[in-house]
Coordinates of C-alpha atoms in Angstrom, one line a residue:
X33 CA -25.8 -43.2 -21.8
X34 CA -22.9 -41.6 -24.7
X35 CA -23.6 -38.6 -23.1
X36 CA -22.5 -40.0 -20.0
X37 CA -19.2 -41.3 -20.9
X38 CA -18.7 -37.4 -23.3
X39 CA -19.4 -36.0 -20.0
X40 CA -16.8 -38.4 -17.5
X41 CA -14.0 -38.3 -20.4
X42 CA -14.4 -34.4 -20.0
X43 CA -14.4 -34.7 -16.5
X44 CA -11.8 -36.5 -16.5
X45 CA -10.1 -34.5 -19.0
X46 CA -10.8 -31.2 -17.4
X47 CA -8.7 -33.2 -14.1
X48 CA -5.7 -34.1 -15.6
X49 CA -5.8 -30.4 -16.9
X50 CA -5.4 -29.2 -13.6
X51 CA -3.1 -32.2 -11.7
X52 CA -0.8 -31.7 -14.5
X53 CA -0.7 -27.7 -14.1
X54 CA -0.4 -28.0 -10.5
X55 CA 2.9 -30.4 -10.6
X56 CA 4.6 -28.7 -8.6
X57 CA 8.2 -28.5 -10.7
X58 CA 6.1 -26.0 -13.3
X59 CA 7.2 -23.1 -10.2
X60 CA 7.7 -20.0 -11.8
X61 CA 11.7 -18.6 -11.8
X62 CA 10.5 -15.3 -10.5
X63 CA 7.0 -14.4 -8.7
X64 CA 7.4 -9.9 -9.2
X65 CA 4.9 -8.2 -7.2
X66 CA 4.8 -4.7 -7.6
X67 CA 2.1 -2.7 -5.1
X68 CA 0.9 0.9 -6.5
X69 CA 0.7 3.4 -3.9
X70 CA -3.2 5.0 -3.9
X71 CA -3.5 3.4 -6.9
X72 CA -7.9 4.2 -7.5
X73 CA -8.8 0.7 -9.8
X74 CA -10.5 3.7 -12.3
X75 CA -6.3 4.8 -13.1
X76 CA -6.8 1.6 -15.0
X77 CA -10.1 2.9 -17.4
X78 CA -10.0 6.6 -16.8
X79 CA -6.9 7.5 -18.4
X80 CA -6.8 3.7 -21.2
X81 CA -6.4 5.5 -23.9
X82 CA -3.5 7.0 -23.3
X83 CA -1.6 4.2 -21.3
X84 CA 0.9 2.4 -24.9
X85 CA 1.3 -1.4 -24.8
X86 CA 3.2 -2.5 -23.0
X87 CA 2.2 -2.0 -19.2
X88 CA -0.6 -1.8 -18.3
X89 CA -2.7 -3.3 -21.1
X90 CA 0.0 -6.0 -21.6
X91 CA -1.3 -6.9 -18.3
X92 CA -4.7 -6.6 -18.7
X93 CA -4.7 -7.8 -22.3
X94 CA -2.7 -11.5 -22.2
X95 CA -3.2 -11.9 -18.2
X96 CA -6.4 -12.0 -15.2
X97 CA -8.2 -8.7 -14.6
X98 CA -9.9 -8.4 -11.4
X99 CA -11.9 -6.2 -12.3
X100 CA -13.8 -5.5 -8.1
X101 CA -11.1 -6.1 -5.9
X102 CA -11.1 -4.5 -2.3
X103 CA -9.9 -4.7 0.5
X104 CA -11.5 -5.6 3.2
X105 CA -10.7 -4.2 6.9
X106 CA -10.4 0.2 7.6
X107 CA -7.7 1.6 8.6
X108 CA -6.8 2.2 4.3
X109 CA -2.9 3.4 5.3
X110 CA -0.1 1.6 3.5
X111 CA 1.8 0.0 6.2
X112 CA -1.5 -1.8 6.9
X113 CA -2.0 -2.2 3.1
X114 CA 1.4 -3.6 1.5
X115 CA 1.5 -6.0 5.2
X116 CA -2.3 -7.1 4.4
X117 CA -0.8 -7.9 0.3
X118 CA 1.9 -10.1 0.8
X119 CA 0.5 -12.2 4.6
X120 CA -3.1 -13.4 3.2
X121 CA -4.1 -11.3 6.4
X122 CA -5.3 -8.6 7.8
X123 CA -4.3 -5.6 10.7
X124 CA -6.6 -7.9 13.5
X125 CA -3.8 -11.0 12.7
X126 CA -0.5 -9.4 11.0
X127 CA -0.7 -6.3 14.0
X128 CA 0.6 -3.3 11.7
X129 CA -2.3 -1.1 12.2
X130 CA -1.7 2.0 11.1
X131 CA 1.7 3.5 10.0
X132 CA 2.4 5.3 12.9
X133 CA 0.2 4.0 15.4
X134 CA 0.6 4.4 19.5
X135 CA 2.1 2.0 22.0
X136 CA 0.2 1.4 25.3
X137 CA 3.3 0.0 26.9
X138 CA 5.3 3.0 25.8
X139 CA 3.2 6.1 26.3
X140 CA 3.8 6.4 22.9
X141 CA 3.7 6.8 18.9
X142 CA 5.6 4.3 17.1
X143 CA 6.4 3.4 13.2
X144 CA 5.5 0.1 12.1
X145 CA 9.0 -0.5 10.6
X146 CA 11.0 1.0 13.6
X147 CA 14.0 -0.9 14.4
X148 CA 16.7 0.1 17.0
X149 CA 18.1 -2.5 17.9
X150 CA 19.7 -2.5 13.5
X151 CA 22.3 0.0 12.4
X152 CA 21.5 1.7 9.2
X153 CA 23.3 0.4 6.3
X154 CA 24.2 3.1 3.2
X155 CA 24.1 6.6 5.5
X156 CA 24.3 8.0 8.8
X157 CA 21.1 9.3 10.3
X158 CA 18.7 7.3 11.2
X159 CA 16.7 5.6 8.4
X160 CA 17.6 2.7 8.1
X161 CA 17.4 1.4 11.5
X162 CA 14.4 -0.4 10.2
X163 CA 12.7 -4.7 10.3
X164 CA 10.1 -6.1 10.4
X165 CA 9.8 -7.4 13.4
X166 CA 6.3 -5.9 14.1
X167 CA 5.3 -7.7 11.5
X168 CA 3.8 -10.7 14.2
X169 CA 2.4 -13.3 10.1
X170 CA 5.2 -14.5 8.1
X171 CA 4.0 -13.4 4.4
X172 CA 3.8 -15.9 1.0
X173 CA 7.5 -14.9 1.0
X174 CA 8.7 -16.6 4.0
X175 CA 6.9 -19.6 2.7
X176 CA 8.4 -19.7 -0.3
X177 CA 12.3 -19.7 1.4
X178 CA 10.7 -22.0 3.6
X179 CA 9.7 -24.2 1.3
X180 CA 12.7 -24.5 -1.1
X181 CA 15.5 -23.9 2.9
X182 CA 16.0 -20.5 1.9
X183 CA 17.4 -20.7 -1.6
X184 CA 15.2 -18.5 -3.2
X185 CA 15.8 -15.1 -2.9
X186 CA 13.5 -12.4 -1.4
X187 CA 14.2 -8.5 -2.2
X188 CA 12.0 -5.8 -1.7
X189 CA 12.6 -2.0 -3.2
X190 CA 10.6 1.2 -3.0
X191 CA 11.4 4.7 -1.9
X192 CA 9.7 4.1 1.0
X193 CA 10.6 1.9 3.8
X194 CA 7.7 0.3 4.6
X195 CA 6.6 -0.1 1.8
X196 CA 10.2 -2.3 1.0
X197 CA 10.3 -4.0 4.8
X198 CA 6.8 -5.1 4.7
X199 CA 6.9 -7.4 2.0
X200 CA 9.7 -9.0 1.4
X201 CA 8.9 -10.2 5.5
X202 CA 10.9 -11.6 8.1
X203 CA 13.4 -13.9 5.9
X204 CA 13.8 -11.5 3.1
X205 CA 17.8 -11.4 1.6
X206 CA 18.2 -7.4 1.2
X207 CA 15.7 -4.5 1.1
X208 CA 15.8 -1.2 -0.5
X209 CA 14.8 1.8 0.0
X210 CA 15.0 6.0 -0.8
X211 CA 17.0 7.8 1.7
X212 CA 14.9 10.9 0.4
X213 CA 15.4 13.6 3.6
X214 CA 19.4 13.5 3.4
X215 CA 22.3 11.8 0.2
X216 CA 19.2 10.2 -1.6
X217 CA 21.2 7.7 -2.2
X218 CA 19.8 3.8 -2.0
X219 CA 19.6 2.3 1.9
X220 CA 19.1 0.1 3.5
X221 CA 19.1 -1.9 7.3
X222 CA 21.7 -4.5 9.2
X223 CA 18.7 -6.4 10.2
X224 CA 19.7 -7.8 6.1
X225 CA 23.3 -6.7 5.9
X226 CA 26.1 -5.6 7.3
X227 CA 27.2 -2.7 4.4
X228 CA 25.9 -2.8 0.6
X229 CA 26.0 -4.8 -2.1
X230 CA 28.8 -3.2 -4.7
X231 CA 26.5 -2.6 -7.1
X232 CA 23.9 -0.2 -4.8
X233 CA 27.5 1.6 -4.1
X234 CA 28.0 2.1 -7.8
X235 CA 24.7 2.5 -8.5
X236 CA 24.5 5.3 -5.7
X237 CA 28.1 6.6 -6.8
X238 CA 26.3 7.5 -10.1
X239 CA 24.4 10.9 -11.7
X240 CA 21.0 8.7 -12.3
X241 CA 19.2 10.5 -9.1
X242 CA 20.3 13.0 -10.1
X243 CA 19.5 13.5 -13.6
X244 CA 16.1 13.3 -12.5
X245 CA 16.6 17.3 -11.1
X246 CA 14.4 18.6 -14.8
X247 CA 12.4 20.0 -15.4
X248 CA 8.3 18.2 -15.6
X249 CA 6.7 19.0 -18.2
X250 CA 3.5 17.2 -19.4
X251 CA 4.6 13.4 -21.6
X252 CA 2.1 14.6 -24.3
X253 CA -0.1 17.4 -24.6
X254 CA -1.2 19.2 -21.5
X255 CA -4.2 19.9 -23.5
X256 CA -5.2 16.6 -24.9
X257 CA -5.4 15.6 -20.1
X258 CA -9.7 15.9 -20.9
X259 CA -9.2 13.0 -18.1
X260 CA -8.4 15.8 -15.9
X261 CA -9.6 18.8 -14.3
X262 CA -8.2 21.9 -15.1
X263 CA -4.8 22.7 -14.4
X264 CA -5.4 25.8 -12.3
X265 CA -7.7 25.6 -9.0
X266 CA -7.9 26.1 -6.3
X267 CA -7.7 22.5 -5.0
X268 CA -3.7 20.5 -5.0
X269 CA -1.0 22.1 -2.7
X270 CA 2.5 22.2 -5.5
X271 CA 6.0 22.8 -4.2
X272 CA 7.0 25.9 -2.4
X273 CA 8.7 28.2 -4.4
X274 CA 6.4 27.8 -7.3
X275 CA 3.7 30.5 -7.1
X276 CA 0.7 28.4 -8.4
X277 CA 0.9 24.5 -9.0
X278 CA 0.8 24.1 -12.4
X279 CA 2.6 23.0 -14.9
X280 CA 5.9 22.7 -15.6
X281 CA 7.8 21.9 -12.9
X282 CA 11.4 22.7 -12.8
X283 CA 12.8 20.5 -10.2
X284 CA 16.6 21.9 -10.0
X285 CA 15.1 25.4 -8.8
X286 CA 12.2 24.5 -6.8
X287 CA 14.7 21.3 -5.3
X288 CA 16.6 23.5 -2.6
X289 CA 12.7 24.9 -0.7
X290 CA 11.4 21.1 -1.5
X291 CA 13.8 18.9 0.2
X292 CA 16.9 18.5 -2.4
X293 CA 15.9 14.9 -2.9
X294 CA 12.7 15.5 -1.3
X295 CA 11.0 17.1 -4.7
X296 CA 12.1 13.7 -7.4
X297 CA 10.1 11.8 -5.2
X298 CA 7.8 14.2 -5.0
X299 CA 6.9 13.4 -8.5
X300 CA 6.9 10.6 -11.5
X301 CA 10.7 10.9 -11.6
X302 CA 10.6 8.8 -8.1
X303 CA 8.6 6.2 -10.3
X304 CA 11.5 6.1 -13.1
X305 CA 13.8 6.0 -10.4
X306 CA 12.4 2.8 -8.0
X307 CA 12.9 0.8 -12.1
X308 CA 15.7 2.1 -12.7
X309 CA 17.1 0.5 -9.6
X310 CA 14.6 -2.8 -10.0
X311 CA 16.7 -2.8 -13.7
X312 CA 19.7 -2.9 -12.5
X313 CA 18.7 -5.0 -9.4
X314 CA 18.1 -7.8 -12.1
X315 CA 20.5 -8.6 -13.6
X316 CA 23.4 -8.0 -10.4
X317 CA 21.7 -10.5 -8.4
X318 CA 20.7 -13.3 -11.1
X319 CA 16.8 -13.5 -9.8
X320 CA 15.1 -16.5 -11.7
X321 CA 17.9 -18.1 -13.3
X322 CA 17.8 -20.9 -11.4
X323 CA 15.7 -23.9 -9.8
X324 CA 14.7 -22.3 -7.0
X325 CA 11.2 -19.8 -7.1
X326 CA 12.7 -16.8 -6.3
X327 CA 10.7 -13.3 -4.9
X328 CA 11.0 -9.1 -5.8
X329 CA 8.2 -7.2 -4.3
X330 CA 8.0 -3.1 -5.7
X331 CA 6.2 -0.8 -4.3
X332 CA 6.3 2.3 -6.5
X333 CA 5.8 4.9 -3.8
X334 CA 5.5 8.5 -5.7
X335 CA 2.2 7.7 -7.8
X336 CA 0.8 9.0 -3.8
X337 CA 3.3 11.4 -2.6
X338 CA 1.8 13.2 -6.6
X339 CA -1.9 11.4 -5.2
X340 CA -1.6 13.6 -1.3
X341 CA 0.1 17.0 -3.2
X342 CA -2.1 17.6 -6.2
X343 CA -5.4 15.5 -6.0
X344 CA -7.0 12.0 -7.8
X345 CA -8.6 14.9 -10.3
X346 CA -5.4 16.7 -10.9
X347 CA -2.9 16.5 -14.3
X348 CA -0.5 15.8 -12.6
X349 CA -1.5 13.0 -11.4
X350 CA -2.9 11.5 -14.8
X351 CA 0.7 12.0 -15.7
X352 CA 2.1 10.1 -13.4
X353 CA 0.1 7.5 -14.5
X354 CA 1.2 7.9 -17.9
X355 CA 5.1 7.5 -17.2
X356 CA 4.2 5.0 -14.5
X357 CA 2.8 3.8 -17.6
X358 CA 6.0 3.5 -19.2
X359 CA 7.7 2.5 -16.2
X360 CA 6.7 -0.8 -16.7
X361 CA 6.8 -1.4 -19.5
X362 CA 10.8 -1.3 -19.1
X363 CA 9.7 -3.7 -16.2
X364 CA 8.4 -6.5 -18.2
X365 CA 11.0 -6.5 -20.9
X366 CA 13.6 -6.6 -18.6
X367 CA 12.3 -9.1 -17.6
X368 CA 11.8 -10.8 -20.8
X369 CA 15.6 -10.7 -21.2
X370 CA 17.2 -11.3 -18.0
X371 CA 15.0 -14.2 -16.1
X372 CA 12.6 -15.1 -20.1
X373 CA 8.3 -14.2 -20.5
X374 CA 7.9 -17.6 -20.1
X375 CA 9.5 -18.2 -16.6
X376 CA 8.4 -15.4 -14.6
X377 CA 4.5 -14.2 -12.6
X378 CA 3.6 -10.6 -12.3
X379 CA 0.6 -9.5 -9.8
X380 CA -0.2 -5.8 -9.6
X381 CA -2.7 -4.0 -6.5
X382 CA -2.2 -1.4 -4.8
X383 CA -2.1 -0.2 -0.7
X384 CA -5.2 1.9 -0.8
X385 CA -7.0 3.9 -2.6
X386 CA -8.6 7.9 -2.9
X387 CA -11.4 10.0 -2.7
X388 CA -11.4 14.3 -4.0
X389 CA -10.9 16.9 -1.4
X390 CA -13.3 17.5 0.2
X391 CA -13.3 21.8 -1.2
X392 CA -13.7 20.0 -4.0
X393 CA -16.1 17.4 -3.6
X394 CA -18.4 20.3 -1.6
X395 CA -17.9 22.4 -5.0
X396 CA -20.0 20.4 -7.1
X397 CA -22.6 19.8 -4.2
X398 CA -21.1 16.6 -3.1
X399 CA -21.0 16.5 1.1
X400 CA -18.6 16.4 2.4
X401 CA -16.2 18.0 5.0
X402 CA -13.0 18.5 7.1
X403 CA -12.9 17.3 10.8
X404 CA -10.6 19.1 13.4
X405 CA -9.7 15.7 15.9
X406 CA -7.6 18.0 18.4
X407 CA -9.9 20.0 19.0
X408 CA -11.9 17.3 19.5
X409 CA -9.8 15.5 21.9
X410 CA -8.8 19.2 24.1
X411 CA -13.3 19.1 24.6
X412 CA -13.6 15.4 25.1
X413 CA -10.7 15.8 28.1
X414 CA -11.4 19.3 29.8
X415 CA -15.2 17.6 30.1
X416 CA -13.6 15.5 31.5
X417 CA -11.4 17.5 33.9
X418 CA -14.7 19.1 34.7
X419 CA -16.4 15.7 35.7
X420 CA -13.9 13.0 37.8
X421 CA -11.3 16.2 37.9
X422 CA -8.3 14.0 36.5
X423 CA -6.4 15.1 33.6
X424 CA -5.6 14.1 30.0
X425 CA -7.8 11.4 30.8
X426 CA -7.6 10.9 26.7
X427 CA -4.4 9.7 25.2
X428 CA -4.0 9.3 22.0
X429 CA -6.8 9.2 19.0
X430 CA -4.9 8.3 16.0
X431 CA -6.5 5.9 13.5
X432 CA -9.4 7.2 14.6
X433 CA -9.8 5.5 17.6
X434 CA -9.5 6.5 21.2
X435 CA -7.0 5.2 23.4
X436 CA -7.7 5.6 27.6
X437 CA -5.2 6.4 29.9
X438 CA -6.2 3.3 31.6
X439 CA -2.8 4.2 35.2
X440 CA -4.9 6.9 35.2
X441 CA -7.8 5.1 35.6
X442 CA -6.9 2.2 38.5
X443 CA -5.5 5.3 40.5
X444 CA -8.6 7.4 40.3
X445 CA -11.1 3.6 40.8
X446 CA -12.8 5.6 37.4
X447 CA -15.1 2.9 35.9
X448 CA -14.1 2.6 32.1
X449 CA -17.2 1.3 30.8
X450 CA -18.8 4.4 32.0
X451 CA -15.9 6.4 30.9
X452 CA -16.5 4.6 27.0
X453 CA -19.8 5.4 27.4
X454 CA -20.1 8.5 28.0
X455 CA -17.1 9.4 25.1
X456 CA -18.8 7.4 23.0
X457 CA -22.3 9.3 23.7
X458 CA -20.2 12.9 23.3
X459 CA -18.6 11.7 19.8
X460 CA -22.0 10.8 18.1
X461 CA -23.0 14.1 18.4
X462 CA -20.3 15.8 15.9
X463 CA -22.6 16.7 12.7
X464 CA -19.7 13.9 10.3
X465 CA -19.0 10.8 13.0
X466 CA -20.9 8.7 11.6
X467 CA -21.1 6.4 13.7
X468 CA -19.5 4.5 17.6
X469 CA -17.7 1.8 19.2
X470 CA -16.4 0.5 21.8
X471 CA -15.1 -1.9 22.9
X472 CA -15.1 -5.4 25.8
X473 CA -12.6 -5.1 28.7
X474 CA -10.5 -7.7 27.2
X475 CA -10.3 -4.6 24.7
X476 CA -12.1 -7.0 22.0
X477 CA -14.1 -5.2 19.5
X478 CA -17.8 -6.7 19.6
X479 CA -19.5 -5.5 17.2
X480 CA -23.6 -6.7 15.4
X481 CA -21.7 -9.0 11.5
X482 CA -22.5 -6.1 8.6
X483 CA -20.2 -5.1 6.6
X484 CA -19.0 -1.9 7.8
X485 CA -18.8 -4.1 11.0
X486 CA -16.6 -6.5 9.6
X487 CA -14.7 -4.2 7.9
X488 CA -13.7 -2.6 12.1
X489 CA -13.0 -5.4 13.3
X490 CA -10.5 -7.1 10.4
X491 CA -8.3 -4.2 11.8
X492 CA -8.7 -4.0 15.5
X493 CA -5.6 -5.9 16.7
X494 CA -6.9 -6.2 20.1
X495 CA -3.7 -5.9 22.0
X496 CA -2.6 -2.9 20.1
X497 CA -5.9 -1.1 19.4
X498 CA -8.2 1.5 21.3
X499 CA -10.5 1.7 23.6
X500 CA -12.9 3.6 20.7
X501 CA -12.7 3.6 16.5
X502 CA -15.3 6.1 14.8
X503 CA -16.0 6.9 11.8
X504 CA -16.7 9.6 9.8
X505 CA -19.8 11.5 7.5
X506 CA -18.8 10.1 3.8
X507 CA -15.6 12.3 1.8
X508 CA -14.0 13.5 5.9
X509 CA -10.5 14.3 6.8
X510 CA -8.7 15.1 9.4
X511 CA -8.3 18.8 9.2
X512 CA -5.0 19.8 9.2
X513 CA -3.2 22.0 6.4
X514 CA -1.8 19.0 4.1
X515 CA -5.5 18.0 3.8
X516 CA -6.9 20.9 2.1
X517 CA -5.1 20.6 -1.0
X518 CA -5.0 17.1 -3.1
X519 CA -6.4 14.1 -0.4
X520 CA -6.0 11.4 1.9
X521 CA -7.2 7.9 2.9
X522 CA -7.8 5.7 5.3
X523 CA -11.6 4.5 5.2
X524 CA -13.2 1.9 4.5
X525 CA -16.0 3.9 2.3
X526 CA -15.7 2.3 -2.5
X527 CA -12.2 5.4 -3.0
X528 CA -10.7 3.5 -1.2
X529 CA -10.9 0.2 -1.0
X530 CA -10.9 -0.4 -4.6
X531 CA -8.4 -1.6 -6.3
X532 CA -6.8 -2.5 -9.3
X533 CA -5.6 -6.4 -10.0
X534 CA -4.2 -8.0 -11.9
X535 CA -2.6 -11.3 -12.7
X536 CA 0.4 -12.5 -15.5
X537 CA 2.7 -14.2 -16.6
X538 CA 3.8 -18.7 -16.4
X539 CA 0.7 -20.3 -15.0
X540 CA -1.6 -17.6 -15.3
X541 CA -5.2 -17.4 -16.9
X542 CA -6.2 -14.9 -19.8
X543 CA -9.7 -13.5 -18.4
X544 CA -11.2 -11.3 -16.4
X545 CA -13.8 -11.6 -14.1
X546 CA -16.4 -8.3 -11.5
X547 CA -17.1 -11.5 -8.8
X548 CA -16.3 -10.0 -5.5
X549 CA -12.4 -10.5 -4.7
X550 CA -9.9 -9.6 -1.9
X551 CA -7.3 -8.2 -1.2
X552 CA -5.8 -11.6 1.1
X553 CA -6.5 -13.2 -1.7
X554 CA -3.8 -12.6 -3.5
X555 CA -0.9 -14.1 -1.0
X556 CA -2.9 -17.5 -0.8
X557 CA -3.1 -17.5 -4.3
X558 CA 0.7 -17.1 -5.5
X559 CA 1.2 -19.7 -2.4
X560 CA -1.2 -21.5 -4.4
X561 CA 1.4 -21.1 -7.8
X562 CA 3.9 -21.7 -6.2
X563 CA 3.0 -24.9 -3.9
X564 CA 3.9 -23.8 -0.8
X565 CA 2.3 -23.7 2.1
X566 CA -0.1 -20.9 2.5
X567 CA 1.9 -17.4 5.1
X568 CA 0.8 -19.1 8.2
X569 CA -2.4 -15.9 9.6
X570 CA -4.3 -16.5 6.5
X571 CA -7.8 -15.9 5.8
X572 CA -8.1 -14.9 2.4
X573 CA -9.1 -18.0 -0.5
X574 CA -6.3 -18.4 -3.6
X575 CA -8.4 -17.8 -7.5
X576 CA -8.9 -20.9 -9.0
X577 CA -10.5 -19.2 -11.4
X578 CA -6.8 -16.6 -12.4
X579 CA -5.0 -21.0 -13.6
X580 CA -4.4 -21.3 -16.6
X581 CA -4.8 -24.1 -18.5
X582 CA -4.0 -26.0 -21.1
X583 CA -3.5 -29.2 -23.3

């Protein structure tokens, strides 16, 4: 009897603690969502001994580490990644099926956030003509804005427009990105504002961007970078005007041959620039200063650009993460000072991972390869023309999907199902293609219940996706000059899906788990933390074990 009473008292105490934590007025004043573009999970562990105490290690030490966190759809690209993190759902529902995709009505490729109905703000070119209009569902930031009667602010920051626009959602107060191919200024869209705030204008007029036209050398002695391969090798891209992809890089001397400001964002200094801008934003916008929770989204884009250029085994990538760790420490210190250490919560994750380049894997006897998609489509169209007398029945092969010309098929009275069957059988004859799936007449991807099949279905949007989807063998890239060095990403394999998920701050427990979590669990978790509605298309679950219990 005493044991039963004791058990009931413990249960009551636990529920009281949970109830105390979940008090509606116990919300953090600021939520900071950090996305590190192209960060594999093992960058936390490979480079751990090179990190300081105030960045990644602070999050791991003082927060919660979900060690087995994965994307649960294909394709793993930047725009779908950012959209899925903040909406809690997959491309099947939020509609961002790639960075670009083939629009069946327009008959051409479209860019995920391009919107010509709005004007650029802060530049005379088209880099600011962006909005989240193609994202069909809400983000947790949208739900927070609705919950607070639009009193809680939302601001998105990134080098990339899509990295700022999609996380901030439809109701954001502002989103800022860099005109890296033009002025080098921070810019925005008339979707958010008529002109840049004065503090942004002052930032652009300062020399904070130009100061990064300097030499990029390793932060520590290059001989200590034992977690990476040789600095001189044949697997890296490098910069125009420099014979080898080796340290050091004189950015001021190289800028003219590499797009001027573009070279800054293709080094770790792009992440430092993001941090500089974000620290100014925290001071000027007053985030986390009142009783209405604000949301700040920060996407560190330069990690992706360095990764694509140099590859996951490069000393350049290692140095980029060492320097990012220092930028995170700067950001967390600023949050402590501006908002208060007990008033904010941060999560950090990535929009996708990345594999080693195929040539490096092949040099180590690991199966890999490059596949010429353009040659494949030309061959298929030639065969179909010979069989049916109709030219270019295949319009697009973007995102490993085949789009047929339905107007020509209808006009020529061809059988769409027969075409799908014929092309599917032909695709399976290619050595580097592993699997092929077709859609129904209503463009539904109806597959058997399996791990890969579920990922494909989660990435398939009935209105926007193609007629056939195919999957490469592991470590196979599309054959482009760009992909012959560095890295790429797109698949449902672990090197592309396994990414960090760290939480720390107000209301977050200290600990870790090897339990599998999905990228779509993040938005529901933050929504539960804030006691607000889940994003309207969310399919993930709140990760209750990351929440702190207080006595």
